[in-house]
Coordinates of C-alpha atoms in Angstrom, one line a residue:
M1 CA 93.9 53.4 -24.0
I2 CA 93.5 49.6 -24.1
K3 CA 89.9 48.8 -24.9
S4 CA 87.9 46.0 -23.4
Q5 CA 88.3 42.5 -24.9
A6 CA 85.3 40.5 -26.0
T7 CA 84.5 37.7 -23.6
D8 CA 81.4 36.2 -22.0
A9 CA 83.3 35.0 -18.9
F10 CA 82.6 36.4 -15.4
T11 CA 85.9 38.2 -14.7
P12 CA 87.1 39.9 -11.5
A13 CA 87.3 43.7 -12.0
T14 CA 88.1 46.8 -10.0
V15 CA 86.4 50.2 -10.2
I16 CA 88.6 53.1 -9.2
N17 CA 87.1 56.6 -8.8
V18 CA 89.6 59.1 -10.1
E19 CA 87.5 62.3 -10.3
S20 CA 89.4 64.9 -12.4
R21 CA 93.0 63.9 -11.5
L22 CA 95.9 62.6 -13.6
V23 CA 96.4 58.8 -13.2
D24 CA 100.0 57.8 -13.0
E25 CA 102.0 54.9 -11.6
E26 CA 102.8 56.5 -8.3
W27 CA 99.2 57.4 -7.6
L28 CA 98.0 53.9 -8.6
K29 CA 100.5 52.2 -6.3
T30 CA 99.3 54.4 -3.4
K31 CA 95.6 53.8 -4.2
L32 CA 95.8 50.1 -4.5
C33 CA 97.9 49.8 -1.3
Q34 CA 95.2 51.8 0.6
M35 CA 92.4 49.6 -0.9
D36 CA 94.3 46.4 0.2
L37 CA 94.8 47.7 3.7
K38 CA 91.2 48.8 4.2
D39 CA 89.4 45.9 2.7
D40 CA 89.3 42.1 3.2
V41 CA 87.6 41.4 -0.1
F42 CA 89.8 43.2 -2.5
N43 CA 93.0 41.4 -3.7
L44 CA 95.2 41.4 -6.8
A45 CA 92.9 38.9 -8.5
F46 CA 90.5 41.8 -9.0
I47 CA 92.9 43.8 -11.1
S48 CA 92.3 41.6 -14.2
I49 CA 90.1 44.5 -15.4
I50 CA 90.5 48.1 -14.2
L51 CA 87.6 50.4 -14.8
F52 CA 88.3 54.1 -14.1
N53 CA 85.3 56.2 -13.1
S54 CA 85.6 60.0 -13.3
G55 CA 81.9 60.8 -13.5
T56 CA 82.4 62.2 -16.9
G57 CA 83.6 59.3 -18.9
K58 CA 87.0 60.9 -19.6
V59 CA 90.2 59.9 -17.7
E60 CA 93.7 61.1 -18.3
V61 CA 96.2 58.2 -17.8
T62 CA 100.0 58.5 -18.2
P63 CA 101.9 55.7 -20.0
D64 CA 103.5 54.4 -16.9
G65 CA 100.1 53.8 -15.3
P66 CA 99.0 50.9 -17.6
Q67 CA 102.5 49.6 -17.7
Y68 CA 102.5 49.2 -13.9
L69 CA 99.1 47.6 -13.9
K70 CA 100.1 45.1 -16.5
S71 CA 103.1 44.1 -14.5
I72 CA 100.9 43.1 -11.6
G73 CA 98.3 41.2 -13.6
M74 CA 95.9 43.6 -15.4
L75 CA 94.5 42.3 -18.7
W76 CA 92.9 45.5 -19.9
F77 CA 91.4 48.8 -18.7
D78 CA 88.8 51.2 -19.7
S79 CA 86.8 54.2 -18.4
L80 CA 83.2 53.9 -17.4
P81 CA 81.0 56.0 -19.8
T82 CA 78.6 57.1 -17.1
A83 CA 78.0 60.0 -14.8
T84 CA 76.7 57.6 -12.2
V85 CA 78.9 57.4 -9.1
I86 CA 80.0 53.8 -8.6
P87 CA 82.0 53.2 -5.4
T88 CA 85.6 52.2 -5.7
G89 CA 86.1 48.5 -5.0
P90 CA 86.1 45.0 -6.3
Y91 CA 83.4 43.8 -8.7
I92 CA 82.6 41.1 -11.3
W93 CA 82.5 42.1 -15.0
H94 CA 80.2 40.3 -17.4
L95 CA 79.2 41.4 -20.9
G96 CA 79.6 45.1 -20.1
H97 CA 77.9 44.9 -16.7
I98 CA 79.5 45.0 -13.3
F99 CA 78.2 43.2 -10.2
K100 CA 79.1 43.3 -6.5
N101 CA 80.3 39.9 -5.4
S102 CA 82.2 38.2 -2.6
I103 CA 81.1 34.9 -1.2
E104 CA 82.3 33.4 2.0
F105 CA 81.8 29.7 3.0
D106 CA 80.3 29.1 6.4
R107 CA 82.4 26.1 7.5
Y108 CA 81.2 26.4 11.2
E109 CA 77.6 26.2 10.1
A110 CA 76.6 29.4 12.0
F111 CA 74.3 30.7 9.3
E112 CA 71.1 29.4 7.7
S113 CA 72.9 29.4 4.3
S114 CA 76.3 27.8 3.6
F115 CA 77.5 30.7 1.5
I116 CA 77.3 34.3 2.7
P117 CA 77.6 37.4 0.5
V118 CA 80.0 39.8 2.0
P119 CA 80.3 43.3 0.5
S120 CA 83.6 45.1 0.1
R121 CA 84.4 47.7 2.8
L122 CA 85.4 50.0 0.0
Y123 CA 81.8 50.5 -1.1
Y124 CA 81.0 52.5 2.0
D125 CA 81.8 56.0 3.3
T126 CA 83.7 56.6 6.5
P127 CA 81.2 56.5 9.5
S128 CA 79.7 59.9 10.4
S129 CA 77.2 61.3 12.8
E130 CA 74.4 60.5 10.4
K131 CA 75.8 57.1 9.5
P132 CA 77.7 55.9 12.6
L133 CA 77.6 52.3 11.4
S134 CA 78.5 52.9 7.8
G135 CA 79.7 49.6 6.3
C136 CA 79.3 47.7 9.6
R137 CA 78.6 44.1 8.7
L138 CA 76.0 42.6 10.9
A139 CA 74.9 39.0 11.3
I140 CA 71.4 38.7 12.8
K141 CA 69.7 36.0 14.8
E142 CA 67.1 34.2 12.7
I143 CA 64.1 35.4 14.7
Y144 CA 64.6 39.0 13.7
D145 CA 62.3 39.9 10.8
L146 CA 64.1 40.9 7.6
K147 CA 61.9 42.4 4.9
G148 CA 61.2 39.8 2.2
V149 CA 62.9 36.9 4.0
R150 CA 60.9 34.3 5.7
T151 CA 61.3 33.9 9.5
G152 CA 61.5 30.2 10.2
C153 CA 62.4 30.1 14.0
S154 CA 64.7 27.1 13.1
V155 CA 61.6 24.9 12.6
R156 CA 61.3 23.3 9.2
D157 CA 57.5 23.1 9.4
F158 CA 57.3 26.8 10.4
L159 CA 59.4 28.2 7.6
P160 CA 57.0 27.7 4.6
L161 CA 53.8 28.2 6.6
Y162 CA 53.8 32.0 6.8
S163 CA 54.6 34.7 4.2
P164 CA 57.8 36.8 4.4
P165 CA 57.5 39.9 6.5
E166 CA 56.6 43.1 4.7
E167 CA 59.0 45.1 6.9
S168 CA 62.1 44.5 9.0
A169 CA 62.2 44.5 12.8
F170 CA 62.5 47.9 14.3
A171 CA 66.1 47.4 15.3
I172 CA 67.1 46.2 11.8
R173 CA 65.4 49.3 10.2
N174 CA 67.4 51.5 12.5
F175 CA 70.7 49.7 11.9
I176 CA 70.2 50.0 8.1
A177 CA 69.4 53.7 8.5
Y178 CA 72.7 54.1 10.4
G179 CA 74.6 52.5 7.5
A180 CA 74.9 48.9 8.7
V181 CA 74.9 46.0 6.2
I182 CA 72.9 42.9 7.1
I183 CA 74.9 40.0 5.6
G184 CA 72.8 37.0 6.8
K185 CA 70.7 35.3 9.4
T186 CA 72.2 33.0 11.9
K187 CA 70.9 29.8 13.4
T188 CA 69.0 29.6 16.6
T189 CA 67.4 27.0 18.8
Q190 CA 63.7 26.3 17.9
F191 CA 61.6 29.4 18.8
A192 CA 64.7 30.7 20.6
S193 CA 64.0 28.4 23.5
G194 CA 67.1 26.8 25.1
E195 CA 68.2 23.5 23.7
G196 CA 71.5 21.6 24.2
S197 CA 73.7 20.9 21.2
M198 CA 72.5 17.3 21.1
D199 CA 68.8 18.3 21.0
W200 CA 69.0 19.9 17.5
I201 CA 67.1 17.8 15.0
D202 CA 65.7 20.0 12.2
Y203 CA 69.0 21.7 11.7
Q204 CA 72.6 21.1 12.6
C205 CA 73.8 23.0 15.7
P206 CA 76.6 25.5 14.8
F207 CA 80.2 24.6 15.7
N208 CA 82.1 26.6 18.3
P209 CA 85.5 27.6 16.9
R210 CA 87.1 28.0 20.3
G211 CA 89.2 25.3 21.9
D212 CA 89.2 22.0 20.1
G213 CA 86.2 22.9 18.0
Y214 CA 83.7 20.7 19.8
Q215 CA 82.7 22.8 22.7
D216 CA 79.0 23.5 23.3
T217 CA 77.7 26.7 21.6
S218 CA 75.3 27.3 24.5
M219 CA 71.7 28.7 24.4
S220 CA 69.6 30.1 21.6
S221 CA 71.9 32.8 20.2
A222 CA 74.4 30.1 19.3
G223 CA 74.7 31.0 15.6
S224 CA 75.3 34.7 16.2
A225 CA 78.1 33.9 18.7
A226 CA 79.7 31.1 16.7
G227 CA 79.8 33.1 13.5
L228 CA 81.3 36.2 15.1
A229 CA 83.9 34.1 16.9
A230 CA 84.8 32.3 13.7
Y231 CA 84.9 34.9 11.0
D232 CA 86.7 38.3 11.0
W233 CA 84.5 39.3 8.0
I234 CA 81.7 39.9 10.5
D235 CA 81.9 43.0 12.6
S236 CA 79.2 42.4 15.2
S237 CA 76.1 40.2 15.5
L238 CA 72.7 40.4 17.1
G239 CA 71.0 38.0 19.5
T240 CA 68.2 37.9 22.0
D241 CA 68.2 37.0 25.6
T242 CA 65.3 35.5 27.5
F243 CA 67.1 33.3 29.9
R244 CA 70.9 33.9 29.4
S245 CA 70.9 33.4 25.6
I246 CA 73.4 36.3 25.1
L247 CA 75.4 36.0 28.3
W248 CA 76.2 32.3 28.0
P249 CA 77.1 32.2 24.3
A250 CA 79.3 35.2 24.8
S251 CA 81.1 33.3 27.6
A252 CA 81.3 30.1 25.5
H253 CA 82.8 31.9 22.5
G254 CA 85.1 34.4 24.2
L255 CA 83.0 37.5 23.1
F256 CA 81.6 40.6 24.6
G257 CA 77.9 40.2 25.0
L258 CA 75.2 42.6 26.3
R259 CA 71.8 41.8 27.6
P260 CA 70.3 45.3 28.1
T261 CA 67.8 46.1 30.8
H262 CA 64.4 44.6 29.9
K263 CA 62.3 46.9 27.6
V264 CA 64.9 49.6 27.2
L265 CA 65.3 48.6 23.5
D266 CA 62.4 48.1 21.1
N267 CA 62.1 44.4 20.2
S268 CA 59.1 44.7 17.8
G269 CA 59.5 42.5 14.8
V270 CA 61.4 39.9 16.8
L271 CA 59.9 36.6 17.7
S272 CA 58.7 36.6 21.3
L273 CA 59.5 33.7 23.6
S274 CA 58.3 35.6 26.7
E275 CA 57.4 39.3 26.6
H276 CA 58.2 39.5 30.3
L277 CA 61.8 38.3 29.8
D278 CA 62.8 38.9 26.2
T279 CA 65.3 41.5 25.2
V280 CA 67.4 42.1 22.2
G281 CA 71.2 42.6 22.4
H282 CA 74.5 42.2 20.6
F283 CA 77.9 40.5 20.5
S284 CA 81.3 42.0 19.5
R285 CA 84.9 40.8 19.5
S286 CA 86.4 44.1 20.6
V287 CA 85.6 46.8 23.0
D288 CA 85.6 49.4 20.2
S289 CA 83.1 47.6 18.0
F290 CA 81.0 46.7 21.1
Y291 CA 80.8 50.4 22.1
R292 CA 80.2 51.6 18.5
L293 CA 77.2 49.4 18.0
G294 CA 75.8 50.0 21.4
D295 CA 76.2 53.7 21.2
A296 CA 74.1 53.8 18.0
W297 CA 71.5 51.3 19.3
F298 CA 70.9 53.1 22.6
N299 CA 70.6 56.5 20.9
G300 CA 67.4 58.1 22.1
T301 CA 66.7 55.6 25.0
P302 CA 66.4 56.7 28.6
Q303 CA 69.8 56.4 30.4
H304 CA 71.4 57.3 33.7
K305 CA 73.9 60.1 33.6
F306 CA 77.3 58.4 33.0
Q307 CA 79.5 57.9 36.0
L308 CA 82.1 55.4 37.0
P309 CA 81.0 52.8 39.6
K310 CA 81.8 53.7 43.2
R311 CA 80.6 50.3 44.6
I312 CA 81.7 46.8 43.6
L313 CA 79.6 44.0 45.0
F314 CA 81.2 40.6 45.0
P315 CA 78.8 37.8 46.0
S316 CA 81.4 35.2 46.9
E317 CA 78.8 32.5 47.4
F318 CA 78.1 32.5 43.6
W319 CA 81.8 32.1 42.8
K320 CA 82.5 29.0 44.8
R321 CA 82.5 26.5 41.9
Y322 CA 85.0 28.8 40.1
Q323 CA 87.6 28.4 42.8
T324 CA 89.5 25.8 40.8
E325 CA 93.3 25.6 40.6
Y326 CA 93.3 27.5 37.3
L327 CA 90.3 29.8 37.5
A328 CA 90.7 31.1 41.0
S329 CA 93.8 33.1 40.1
V330 CA 92.2 34.3 36.8
V331 CA 89.1 35.6 38.7
E332 CA 91.2 37.3 41.4
D333 CA 93.5 39.0 38.9
F334 CA 90.5 40.4 37.1
V335 CA 88.9 41.7 40.2
Q336 CA 92.1 43.3 41.4
D337 CA 92.6 45.0 38.0
L338 CA 89.0 46.3 38.2
E339 CA 89.6 47.6 41.7
K340 CA 92.7 49.5 40.6
A341 CA 91.0 50.9 37.4
L342 CA 88.1 52.2 39.4
D343 CA 90.0 53.0 42.6
V344 CA 87.3 51.1 44.5
E345 CA 87.6 48.0 46.7
R346 CA 85.1 45.2 46.3
V347 CA 82.5 44.5 49.0
D348 CA 81.9 40.8 49.9
Y349 CA 78.1 40.6 49.5
N350 CA 75.4 38.2 50.4
I351 CA 72.1 38.8 48.6
E352 CA 70.3 36.3 50.9
S353 CA 71.1 38.4 53.9
E354 CA 70.1 41.6 52.2
W355 CA 66.7 40.0 51.3
A356 CA 66.1 38.8 54.8
S357 CA 66.7 42.3 56.2
A358 CA 64.5 44.1 53.7
S359 CA 61.2 45.5 54.7
L360 CA 59.2 43.4 52.2
S361 CA 56.2 41.2 53.0
P362 CA 57.8 38.0 51.7
S363 CA 61.3 38.7 53.0
H364 CA 60.6 36.3 56.0
I365 CA 60.8 33.5 53.4
P366 CA 64.4 32.6 52.3
L367 CA 65.0 34.0 48.9
K368 CA 65.9 30.6 47.3
N369 CA 62.5 29.2 48.6
Y370 CA 60.6 32.3 47.5
L371 CA 61.9 32.1 43.9
A372 CA 61.6 28.3 43.7
T373 CA 57.9 27.9 43.0
V374 CA 57.1 26.0 39.8
S375 CA 53.5 25.0 40.5
G376 CA 51.9 22.2 38.5
L377 CA 55.2 20.2 37.9
S378 CA 56.3 17.1 39.8
F379 CA 59.3 17.2 42.0
L380 CA 61.2 15.0 39.6
Q381 CA 60.5 17.2 36.6
V382 CA 61.7 20.2 38.6
K383 CA 64.9 18.5 39.6
L384 CA 65.5 17.2 36.0
L385 CA 65.3 20.6 34.6
T386 CA 66.7 22.5 37.5
L387 CA 63.6 24.6 37.3
Q388 CA 63.8 25.9 40.8
Q389 CA 63.3 29.4 39.6
T390 CA 60.4 31.7 39.2
L391 CA 61.6 32.7 35.8
S392 CA 61.3 29.2 34.5
T393 CA 57.6 29.2 35.3
I394 CA 57.1 32.3 33.2
Q395 CA 59.3 31.0 30.4
L396 CA 57.6 27.6 30.1
Y397 CA 54.1 29.0 30.3
D398 CA 54.9 31.5 27.5
C399 CA 56.8 29.0 25.4
Y400 CA 53.7 26.8 25.3
H401 CA 51.0 29.5 24.9
N402 CA 52.9 31.8 22.4
N403 CA 53.1 28.9 19.9
A404 CA 49.4 28.0 20.0
K405 CA 48.7 29.7 16.7
F406 CA 51.4 27.7 15.0
R407 CA 50.1 24.4 16.4
D408 CA 46.6 25.3 15.2
D409 CA 47.5 26.7 11.8
F410 CA 49.9 23.9 10.6
P411 CA 47.4 21.0 10.7
I412 CA 44.8 23.1 8.8
V413 CA 47.2 23.4 5.9
N414 CA 49.0 20.1 6.1
G415 CA 46.6 17.6 7.7
H416 CA 48.9 16.6 10.5
P417 CA 50.6 18.1 13.6
P418 CA 53.9 20.0 13.1
Y419 CA 57.2 18.4 14.0
V420 CA 59.3 20.2 16.6
N421 CA 62.5 19.0 18.4
P422 CA 62.1 16.7 21.5
M423 CA 63.2 19.4 23.8
I424 CA 60.5 21.8 22.6
R425 CA 57.9 19.1 22.9
F426 CA 59.1 18.4 26.5
K427 CA 58.8 22.2 27.3
W428 CA 55.4 22.4 25.8
K429 CA 54.3 19.5 27.9
L430 CA 55.5 21.2 31.0
G431 CA 54.1 24.6 30.0
A432 CA 50.7 23.1 29.4
Q433 CA 50.6 21.9 33.1
I434 CA 51.3 25.4 34.5
S435 CA 48.0 27.2 35.5
R436 CA 47.3 30.8 34.8
E437 CA 47.2 31.4 38.6
S438 CA 50.7 30.0 39.0
Y439 CA 51.9 32.1 36.0
E440 CA 50.4 35.3 37.6
E441 CA 52.0 34.4 40.9
A442 CA 55.4 34.0 39.2
L443 CA 55.0 37.4 37.5
Q444 CA 54.3 39.0 40.9
Q445 CA 57.3 37.3 42.4
K446 CA 59.4 38.6 39.6
K447 CA 58.1 42.2 40.1
I448 CA 58.8 42.0 43.9
F449 CA 62.3 40.8 43.3
H450 CA 62.9 43.5 40.7
D451 CA 61.7 46.2 43.1
F452 CA 64.0 44.7 45.8
L453 CA 67.0 44.8 43.5
S454 CA 66.3 48.4 42.3
S455 CA 65.6 49.8 45.8
N456 CA 68.1 47.9 47.9
I457 CA 71.1 47.0 45.7
F458 CA 71.5 48.6 42.4
G459 CA 71.9 52.3 41.8
P460 CA 73.7 54.2 39.0
D461 CA 77.0 53.9 41.0
T462 CA 76.8 50.1 41.8
I463 CA 77.9 47.1 39.9
M464 CA 77.8 43.4 40.9
L465 CA 80.3 40.8 39.6
L466 CA 78.6 37.6 38.6
P467 CA 80.0 34.5 36.9
V468 CA 78.7 33.4 33.6
G469 CA 79.5 30.1 31.8
A470 CA 80.8 26.7 32.9
P471 CA 84.1 26.5 34.8
W472 CA 85.0 23.3 32.9
P473 CA 84.9 22.1 29.3
S474 CA 81.4 21.5 28.0
Y475 CA 81.3 19.2 24.9
R476 CA 78.5 19.4 22.2
D477 CA 78.0 15.6 22.4
T478 CA 77.6 15.3 26.2
Y479 CA 74.6 15.8 28.3
H480 CA 75.0 17.4 31.7
G481 CA 71.8 16.0 33.0
V482 CA 68.7 14.6 31.4
Y483 CA 67.8 18.1 30.1
Y484 CA 69.7 21.3 30.9

């Protein structure tokens, strides 16, 4: 057997578990081919050193085995003198020690760090009922707590102010228990509050890999969406949604995105923008990975008994701006395909008419007017922000008040107010003008509208098709209003 050569260089190496079998050329060819097909980290550069692991320190190798390995680039091989089980896969060898190592460069600036450690898929067992996400590589939005890693909320002044969390967010703990691997934290807007690409100051906004590479990333889960769209070494990513922050990035990046029903999933350990609106959720590139992650995440949550929809509501009023020369046929083809798949015809639906006919005390007020109260703001401010929605009152109030501790703590330590991006300062100014009474009124309006939807529109057998995203190109260097 060829023994190890003395060197202090860091050298690519491959560990191969052989158990108690005979190692010959035919078996090695099959094994290396299987490893190459399964893994996106392993490649022939890692066969410079081959380390066989039998669990006993003894390996029987036929002469044609080393000859074959030499022919494809092996320098030397040995057996590991240990009973410790080390997973098959690529490693780095240095002075008798082996290290897991694979670094990917984040050229689209989706992550907080430029280089991301990505473990080999060969290190992990096949998914099972106990570990349904075994080896699943997850990128997580920055506002999820990760044990030992500071949560910075994309604010440079926030990052050093507080100690790293002593435990991970509830969702992260569960995913790790299910076998998932957290590979890094992705960028978000400050405090996960919506900002346009041009509003990012403390950190550079991620780049959207779709189209010409300069499309807007859209909303606060921008990094999670951009990273997943850009890199096939990420399997799925986690975001949050307060005000379309999963739905719009999913649309902008061509991904599947899920904003679950509010409070169905536990979001403890995740920064709160507004407890009345926040929910955690995920992105995936394929239906299979989308289902796989969701199935694990929703395990143990209350759910309706599964049944295919028997009613498709199509609110044509909402689709008018998508009736362009190109998009009209795309939308129609999709709806027709859905009708065929479900064997159900769409129903042209008008939610305003449904509201007007409902037996609710405020239903005599047109729905658009009922949900357009943003008390305390001038008409101009409302028009500039398109804040003609009850939800905006809730979000702006919470955005201001939930960050009061940070605004108080930072000057005590540093002697001056913290810096935040202009858009956040603008939102704080608006939020400070909203009274508690207006806030409570908005919460009541939200509850009434929720009850109306639950009682009059949505049941387990009903779905509504709603458009998400802009029907035209949206560039990262262009404003679509003063603030949007």
